[in-house]
PDB file of C-alpha atoms in Angstrom:
ATOM      1  CA  GLY A   1     142.504 249.164 218.215  1.00 80.00           C
ATOM      2  CA  ASN A   2     142.943 245.702 216.614  1.00 85.00           C
ATOM      3  CA  SER A   3     142.540 245.843 212.621  1.00 90.00           C
ATOM      4  CA  VAL A   4     143.161 243.790 209.542  1.00 94.00           C
ATOM      5  CA  THR A   5     143.931 245.429 206.119  1.00 94.00           C
ATOM      6  CA  GLN A   6     143.847 243.794 203.281  1.00 94.00           C
ATOM      7  CA  MET A   7     143.525 243.876 199.225  1.00 87.00           C
ATOM      8  CA  GLU A   8     139.978 243.977 198.473  1.00 81.00           C
ATOM      9  CA  GLY A   9     140.415 242.714 195.370  1.00 84.00           C
ATOM     10  CA  PRO A  10     138.319 241.582 193.132  1.00 93.00           C
ATOM     11  CA  VAL A  11     141.143 239.713 191.973  1.00 96.00           C
ATOM     12  CA  THR A  12     140.713 237.425 188.413  1.00 97.00           C
ATOM     13  CA  LEU A  13     143.705 235.220 187.746  1.00 97.00           C
ATOM     14  CA  SER A  14     143.855 232.486 184.825  1.00 97.00           C
ATOM     15  CA  GLU A  15     144.483 228.941 186.092  1.00 97.00           C
ATOM     16  CA  GLU A  16     147.655 227.948 187.202  1.00 96.00           C
ATOM     17  CA  ALA A  17     148.376 231.580 187.606  1.00 97.00           C
ATOM     18  CA  PHE A  18     150.339 232.558 190.986  1.00 98.00           C
ATOM     19  CA  LEU A  19     148.164 234.104 193.952  1.00 97.00           C
ATOM     20  CA  THR A  20     149.115 236.565 196.373  1.00 97.00           C
ATOM     21  CA  ILE A  21     146.875 238.390 198.334  1.00 97.00           C
ATOM     22  CA  ASN A  22     148.262 240.811 200.881  1.00 97.00           C
ATOM     23  CA  CYS A  23     147.005 241.102 204.287  1.00 97.00           C
ATOM     24  CA  THR A  24     148.862 243.475 207.417  1.00 97.00           C
ATOM     25  CA  TYR A  25     147.507 243.909 210.512  1.00 95.00           C
ATOM     26  CA  THR A  26     147.465 246.355 213.341  1.00 94.00           C
ATOM     27  CA  ALA A  27     147.399 245.245 216.595  1.00 90.00           C
ATOM     28  CA  THR A  28     149.251 245.024 220.532  1.00 82.00           C
ATOM     29  CA  GLY A  29     151.068 242.512 221.667  1.00 81.00           C
ATOM     30  CA  TYR A  30     151.379 239.254 219.809  1.00 85.00           C
ATOM     31  CA  PRO A  31     148.195 238.203 217.605  1.00 91.00           C
ATOM     32  CA  SER A  32     147.973 234.896 216.448  1.00 91.00           C
ATOM     33  CA  LEU A  33     146.733 235.012 212.549  1.00 94.00           C
ATOM     34  CA  PHE A  34     144.761 233.561 210.434  1.00 94.00           C
ATOM     35  CA  TRP A  35     142.900 232.813 206.409  1.00 96.00           C
ATOM     36  CA  TYR A  36     139.644 231.858 206.116  1.00 94.00           C
ATOM     37  CA  VAL A  37     138.009 230.856 203.376  1.00 95.00           C
ATOM     38  CA  GLN A  38     134.573 231.358 202.188  1.00 90.00           C
ATOM     39  CA  TYR A  39     132.768 229.458 198.962  1.00 89.00           C
ATOM     40  CA  PRO A  40     129.750 230.954 197.873  1.00 82.00           C
ATOM     41  CA  GLY A  41     126.807 230.922 199.787  1.00 76.00           C
ATOM     42  CA  GLU A  42     129.010 228.663 203.111  1.00 81.00           C
ATOM     43  CA  GLY A  43     130.267 229.696 205.858  1.00 81.00           C
ATOM     44  CA  LEU A  44     133.575 230.139 207.365  1.00 86.00           C
ATOM     45  CA  GLN A  45     136.245 227.207 206.799  1.00 89.00           C
ATOM     46  CA  LEU A  46     139.733 227.592 208.446  1.00 91.00           C
ATOM     47  CA  LEU A  47     142.788 227.462 205.246  1.00 96.00           C
ATOM     48  CA  LEU A  48     145.828 228.049 207.459  1.00 96.00           C
ATOM     49  CA  LYS A  49     146.913 229.808 210.715  1.00 94.00           C
ATOM     50  CA  ALA A  50     150.227 231.207 212.928  1.00 95.00           C
ATOM     51  CA  THR A  51     150.761 231.728 216.253  1.00 91.00           C
ATOM     52  CA  LYS A  52     153.914 233.293 216.508  1.00 91.00           C
ATOM     53  CA  ALA A  53     156.408 235.684 214.666  1.00 93.00           C
ATOM     54  CA  ASP A  54     158.624 233.477 211.842  1.00 95.00           C
ATOM     55  CA  ASP A  55     155.609 231.015 211.744  1.00 96.00           C
ATOM     56  CA  LYS A  56     154.918 229.586 208.020  1.00 97.00           C
ATOM     57  CA  GLY A  57     150.864 228.268 207.511  1.00 96.00           C
ATOM     58  CA  SER A  58     150.022 226.437 205.107  1.00 97.00           C
ATOM     59  CA  ASN A  59     146.850 224.023 203.858  1.00 96.00           C
ATOM     60  CA  LYS A  60     145.942 222.590 200.192  1.00 95.00           C
ATOM     61  CA  GLY A  61     148.858 224.793 198.355  1.00 97.00           C
ATOM     62  CA  PHE A  62     148.611 227.722 200.163  1.00 98.00           C
ATOM     63  CA  GLU A  63     151.039 229.604 202.221  1.00 98.00           C
ATOM     64  CA  ALA A  64     151.621 232.452 204.145  1.00 98.00           C
ATOM     65  CA  THR A  65     154.128 233.507 207.036  1.00 98.00           C
ATOM     66  CA  TYR A  66     154.058 235.447 209.898  1.00 97.00           C
ATOM     67  CA  ARG A  67     156.154 238.827 209.554  1.00 96.00           C
ATOM     68  CA  LYS A  68     156.106 240.952 212.933  1.00 93.00           C
ATOM     69  CA  GLU A  69     158.341 243.415 211.608  1.00 94.00           C
ATOM     70  CA  THR A  70     156.340 244.052 208.494  1.00 95.00           C
ATOM     71  CA  THR A  71     152.993 243.297 210.472  1.00 96.00           C
ATOM     72  CA  SER A  72     151.823 241.260 207.481  1.00 97.00           C
ATOM     73  CA  PHE A  73     150.731 237.708 206.751  1.00 98.00           C
ATOM     74  CA  HIS A  74     150.326 237.557 202.797  1.00 98.00           C
ATOM     75  CA  LEU A  75     148.671 234.487 201.337  1.00 98.00           C
ATOM     76  CA  GLU A  76     150.046 232.915 198.532  1.00 98.00           C
ATOM     77  CA  LYS A  77     149.553 229.876 196.224  1.00 98.00           C
ATOM     78  CA  GLY A  78     152.081 228.912 192.888  1.00 97.00           C
ATOM     79  CA  SER A  79     149.200 227.369 191.043  1.00 96.00           C
ATOM     80  CA  VAL A  80     145.370 228.223 191.266  1.00 97.00           C
ATOM     81  CA  GLN A  81     142.787 226.399 190.189  1.00 97.00           C
ATOM     82  CA  VAL A  82     139.449 227.066 189.272  1.00 96.00           C
ATOM     83  CA  SER A  83     138.201 225.452 192.835  1.00 95.00           C
ATOM     84  CA  ASP A  84     139.780 228.429 194.726  1.00 97.00           C
ATOM     85  CA  SER A  85     136.867 230.624 193.517  1.00 96.00           C
ATOM     86  CA  ALA A  86     136.272 232.127 197.013  1.00 96.00           C
ATOM     87  CA  VAL A  87     136.476 235.596 199.056  1.00 93.00           C
ATOM     88  CA  TYR A  88     139.034 234.858 201.338  1.00 96.00           C
ATOM     89  CA  PHE A  89     139.643 236.790 205.263  1.00 95.00           C
ATOM     90  CA  CYS A  90     142.538 237.482 207.045  1.00 96.00           C
ATOM     91  CA  ALA A  91     142.018 237.750 210.738  1.00 94.00           C
ATOM     92  CA  LEU A  92     143.498 238.326 213.870  1.00 92.00           C
ATOM     93  CA  THR A  93     143.188 237.181 217.626  1.00 88.00           C
ATOM     94  CA  ARG A  94     144.442 237.887 220.524  1.00 79.00           C
ATOM     95  CA  THR A  95     143.436 235.188 223.165  1.00 68.00           C
ATOM     96  CA  PRO A  96     140.936 232.124 222.842  1.00 54.00           C
ATOM     97  CA  THR A  97     138.422 234.471 224.685  1.00 57.00           C
ATOM     98  CA  GLN A  98     138.710 237.239 222.658  1.00 69.00           C
ATOM     99  CA  ASN A  99     136.958 237.586 219.285  1.00 76.00           C
ATOM    100  CA  PHE A 100     138.104 237.165 215.859  1.00 85.00           C
ATOM    101  CA  VAL A 101     138.986 241.082 213.536  1.00 90.00           C
ATOM    102  CA  PHE A 102     138.696 240.498 210.233  1.00 92.00           C
ATOM    103  CA  GLY A 103     139.457 241.969 207.372  1.00 93.00           C
ATOM    104  CA  PRO A 104     137.574 243.031 204.702  1.00 91.00           C
ATOM    105  CA  GLY A 105     138.017 240.320 202.552  1.00 93.00           C
ATOM    106  CA  THR A 106     139.342 239.521 198.558  1.00 95.00           C
ATOM    107  CA  ARG A 107     137.102 237.808 196.231  1.00 94.00           C
ATOM    108  CA  LEU A 108     139.199 235.742 194.360  1.00 96.00           C
ATOM    109  CA  SER A 109     137.871 234.566 190.590  1.00 96.00           C
ATOM    110  CA  VAL A 110     139.655 231.924 188.731  1.00 97.00           C
ATOM    111  CA  LEU A 111     138.919 231.683 185.276  1.00 96.00           C
ATOM    112  CA  PRO A 112     139.879 228.017 183.344  1.00 94.00           C
TER     113      PRO A 112
ATOM    114  CA  GLY B   1     137.858 218.194 214.913  1.00 66.00           C
ATOM    115  CA  ALA B   2     135.480 221.062 216.643  1.00 77.00           C
ATOM    116  CA  VAL B   3     132.663 221.459 215.058  1.00 85.00           C
ATOM    117  CA  VAL B   4     129.926 223.985 215.424  1.00 90.00           C
ATOM    118  CA  SER B   5     126.457 224.020 214.096  1.00 93.00           C
ATOM    119  CA  GLN B   6     123.690 226.325 213.336  1.00 95.00           C
ATOM    120  CA  HIS B   7     120.341 225.738 212.887  1.00 96.00           C
ATOM    121  CA  PRO B   8     118.557 227.062 210.605  1.00 96.00           C
ATOM    122  CA  SER B   9     120.283 227.298 207.952  1.00 94.00           C
ATOM    123  CA  TRP B  10     118.152 229.606 206.294  1.00 95.00           C
ATOM    124  CA  VAL B  11     115.020 231.269 207.493  1.00 97.00           C
ATOM    125  CA  ILE B  12     112.327 233.291 205.669  1.00 97.00           C
ATOM    126  CA  CYS B  13     109.911 234.894 207.824  1.00 96.00           C
ATOM    127  CA  LYS B  14     107.721 238.243 207.697  1.00 96.00           C
ATOM    128  CA  SER B  15     108.750 241.544 208.967  1.00 97.00           C
ATOM    129  CA  GLY B  16     107.730 242.136 212.968  1.00 96.00           C
ATOM    130  CA  THR B  17     108.291 238.311 213.928  1.00 97.00           C
ATOM    131  CA  SER B  18     110.737 237.137 215.900  1.00 97.00           C
ATOM    132  CA  VAL B  19     113.441 234.641 214.936  1.00 97.00           C
ATOM    133  CA  LYS B  20     115.301 232.456 216.863  1.00 97.00           C
ATOM    134  CA  ILE B  21     119.072 230.751 215.576  1.00 97.00           C
ATOM    135  CA  GLU B  22     120.887 228.009 217.828  1.00 97.00           C
ATOM    136  CA  CYS B  23     124.155 227.618 217.795  1.00 96.00           C
ATOM    137  CA  ARG B  24     125.941 224.414 219.289  1.00 95.00           C
ATOM    138  CA  SER B  25     129.338 223.371 219.742  1.00 91.00           C
ATOM    139  CA  LEU B  26     129.064 219.490 219.304  1.00 91.00           C
ATOM    140  CA  ASP B  27     132.153 217.887 220.421  1.00 87.00           C
ATOM    141  CA  PHE B  28     133.681 220.667 222.649  1.00 88.00           C
ATOM    142  CA  GLN B  29     132.339 223.014 225.615  1.00 89.00           C
ATOM    143  CA  ALA B  30     132.435 226.486 224.575  1.00 85.00           C
ATOM    144  CA  THR B  31     132.167 228.704 227.648  1.00 81.00           C
ATOM    145  CA  THR B  32     131.888 232.057 224.831  1.00 86.00           C
ATOM    146  CA  MET B  33     130.553 231.931 222.017  1.00 91.00           C
ATOM    147  CA  PHE B  34     130.570 235.058 219.271  1.00 92.00           C
ATOM    148  CA  TRP B  35     127.863 235.842 217.272  1.00 95.00           C
ATOM    149  CA  TYR B  36     128.690 237.823 214.135  1.00 95.00           C
ATOM    150  CA  ARG B  37     126.556 239.565 211.569  1.00 95.00           C
ATOM    151  CA  GLN B  38     127.827 239.830 207.417  1.00 90.00           C
ATOM    152  CA  PHE B  39     125.678 241.856 204.745  1.00 87.00           C
ATOM    153  CA  PRO B  40     126.461 240.626 201.223  1.00 83.00           C
ATOM    154  CA  LYS B  41     129.702 241.113 200.209  1.00 80.00           C
ATOM    155  CA  GLN B  42     130.953 242.263 203.459  1.00 85.00           C
ATOM    156  CA  SER B  43     132.997 241.688 206.032  1.00 87.00           C
ATOM    157  CA  LEU B  44     132.133 239.900 209.230  1.00 89.00           C
ATOM    158  CA  MET B  45     130.743 242.607 211.992  1.00 91.00           C
ATOM    159  CA  LEU B  46     130.809 241.339 215.537  1.00 91.00           C
ATOM    160  CA  MET B  47     127.520 241.241 217.470  1.00 94.00           C
ATOM    161  CA  ALA B  48     127.991 240.188 220.625  1.00 94.00           C
ATOM    162  CA  THR B  49     130.138 237.903 222.793  1.00 91.00           C
ATOM    163  CA  SER B  50     127.737 235.566 224.531  1.00 89.00           C
ATOM    164  CA  ASN B  51     129.063 233.985 227.841  1.00 85.00           C
ATOM    165  CA  GLU B  52     127.920 230.761 229.582  1.00 84.00           C
ATOM    166  CA  GLY B  53     125.688 231.457 232.449  1.00 83.00           C
ATOM    167  CA  SER B  54     125.841 235.495 232.170  1.00 85.00           C
ATOM    168  CA  LYS B  55     124.873 238.334 230.160  1.00 88.00           C
ATOM    169  CA  ALA B  56     126.006 238.876 226.352  1.00 92.00           C
ATOM    170  CA  THR B  57     128.298 241.772 226.128  1.00 92.00           C
ATOM    171  CA  TYR B  58     127.166 243.709 223.032  1.00 94.00           C
ATOM    172  CA  GLU B  59     129.187 245.948 220.327  1.00 91.00           C
ATOM    173  CA  GLN B  60     128.544 249.324 219.863  1.00 91.00           C
ATOM    174  CA  GLY B  61     125.240 249.915 217.790  1.00 92.00           C
ATOM    175  CA  VAL B  62     123.811 246.530 218.315  1.00 94.00           C
ATOM    176  CA  GLU B  63     121.016 247.113 220.170  1.00 94.00           C
ATOM    177  CA  LYS B  64     120.536 244.326 223.341  1.00 92.00           C
ATOM    178  CA  ASP B  65     117.018 244.485 223.569  1.00 94.00           C
ATOM    179  CA  LYS B  66     116.548 243.417 219.693  1.00 96.00           C
ATOM    180  CA  PHE B  67     119.240 240.832 219.540  1.00 96.00           C
ATOM    181  CA  LEU B  68     118.378 238.707 222.384  1.00 96.00           C
ATOM    182  CA  ILE B  69     120.914 236.679 223.194  1.00 94.00           C
ATOM    183  CA  ASN B  70     121.024 233.447 225.587  1.00 91.00           C
ATOM    184  CA  HIS B  71     124.222 231.000 226.258  1.00 89.00           C
ATOM    185  CA  ALA B  72     121.977 228.578 228.783  1.00 84.00           C
ATOM    186  CA  SER B  73     124.962 225.912 228.724  1.00 89.00           C
ATOM    187  CA  LEU B  74     127.989 225.057 227.311  1.00 89.00           C
ATOM    188  CA  THR B  75     127.561 223.513 224.180  1.00 92.00           C
ATOM    189  CA  LEU B  76     124.162 226.158 223.174  1.00 94.00           C
ATOM    190  CA  SER B  77     124.282 229.520 222.581  1.00 94.00           C
ATOM    191  CA  THR B  78     120.670 231.614 221.140  1.00 95.00           C
ATOM    192  CA  LEU B  79     120.417 234.305 219.315  1.00 97.00           C
ATOM    193  CA  THR B  80     116.993 236.214 218.826  1.00 97.00           C
ATOM    194  CA  VAL B  81     116.282 238.815 216.331  1.00 97.00           C
ATOM    195  CA  THR B  82     112.918 240.356 217.652  1.00 97.00           C
ATOM    196  CA  SER B  83     110.627 242.207 215.544  1.00 96.00           C
ATOM    197  CA  ALA B  84     112.927 241.565 212.573  1.00 96.00           C
ATOM    198  CA  HIS B  85     112.280 243.655 209.726  1.00 96.00           C
ATOM    199  CA  PRO B  86     113.961 243.925 206.335  1.00 96.00           C
ATOM    200  CA  GLU B  87     117.455 245.256 207.450  1.00 95.00           C
ATOM    201  CA  ASP B  88     118.130 242.602 210.022  1.00 95.00           C
ATOM    202  CA  SER B  89     118.278 240.410 206.813  1.00 95.00           C
ATOM    203  CA  SER B  90     121.742 239.261 206.632  1.00 95.00           C
ATOM    204  CA  PHE B  91     123.508 236.283 207.275  1.00 93.00           C
ATOM    205  CA  TYR B  92     124.449 235.652 210.955  1.00 96.00           C
ATOM    206  CA  ILE B  93     127.270 232.965 211.976  1.00 94.00           C
ATOM    207  CA  CYS B  94     128.246 231.995 215.393  1.00 94.00           C
ATOM    208  CA  SER B  95     131.527 230.561 216.608  1.00 92.00           C
ATOM    209  CA  GLY B  96     132.950 229.311 219.946  1.00 88.00           C
ATOM    210  CA  GLY B  97     136.639 228.553 220.851  1.00 79.00           C
ATOM    211  CA  ARG B  98     137.482 225.197 222.218  1.00 73.00           C
ATOM    212  CA  PRO B  99     139.609 224.982 225.735  1.00 71.00           C
ATOM    213  CA  GLY B 100     143.327 224.035 224.793  1.00 68.00           C
ATOM    214  CA  GLY B 101     142.654 224.490 221.260  1.00 64.00           C
ATOM    215  CA  GLY B 102     145.141 227.654 221.469  1.00 65.00           C
ATOM    216  CA  ASN B 103     143.673 230.667 219.599  1.00 68.00           C
ATOM    217  CA  GLU B 104     141.430 229.051 217.166  1.00 75.00           C
ATOM    218  CA  GLN B 105     137.851 229.614 216.788  1.00 82.00           C
ATOM    219  CA  PHE B 106     135.391 227.233 214.811  1.00 86.00           C
ATOM    220  CA  PHE B 107     132.896 229.072 212.807  1.00 89.00           C
ATOM    221  CA  GLY B 108     129.345 227.507 212.339  1.00 91.00           C
ATOM    222  CA  PRO B 109     128.111 227.116 208.788  1.00 90.00           C
ATOM    223  CA  GLY B 110     125.796 230.429 209.328  1.00 92.00           C
ATOM    224  CA  THR B 111     122.225 231.235 208.756  1.00 95.00           C
ATOM    225  CA  ARG B 112     120.524 233.104 206.190  1.00 94.00           C
ATOM    226  CA  LEU B 113     117.840 235.521 207.507  1.00 96.00           C
ATOM    227  CA  THR B 114     115.247 237.312 205.330  1.00 96.00           C
ATOM    228  CA  VAL B 115     112.715 239.366 206.466  1.00 97.00           C
ATOM    229  CA  LEU B 116     110.068 240.248 203.798  1.00 96.00           C
TER     230      LEU B 116
END
């Protein structure tokens, strides 16, 4: 079946540090890949997505590249801010009518 | 953009009572909606797939008689937790896909249920 693995953290960084959160997946065919962010007490917000191999999703300084050869979709940001503190979920889906499969989430804390 | 709302955003109830949670797609029609449950500090786990006009499909281990799902229209799905118990306390999140929107799902803000 489809599955997503990501580093579980927690990850604690100082402001302006470089961030990488690893995500790898197992799926048949060509899934679409997503990163969602969840701030404390809130629902999920789409951060970025990629729908085919070598696509790069980017938003708010975050980037992730769909690497089919390594089945990975690692999230990166060059300089994190305190406001980036949240839980980040990597996820995949196959079609619009199929549910998302989420990774376990990675809690990020950015210290001033 | 596509917006999904949930009501209520939080609810506290006594053990043994039933609670209904509504999920609405505000500006698009969703033939399929999904219901997830998220326990504290854990990931989202799919509970069921809600199809407009037909019975919901439940994931293994989810009691269909306890978690009643109704998808009466293309913009509304409801989840009723019947005879709720403290172990049902969780964050319930729904999502829906927009036709022509690719593989993206739009998530509701979630409903926090606390059963005393």
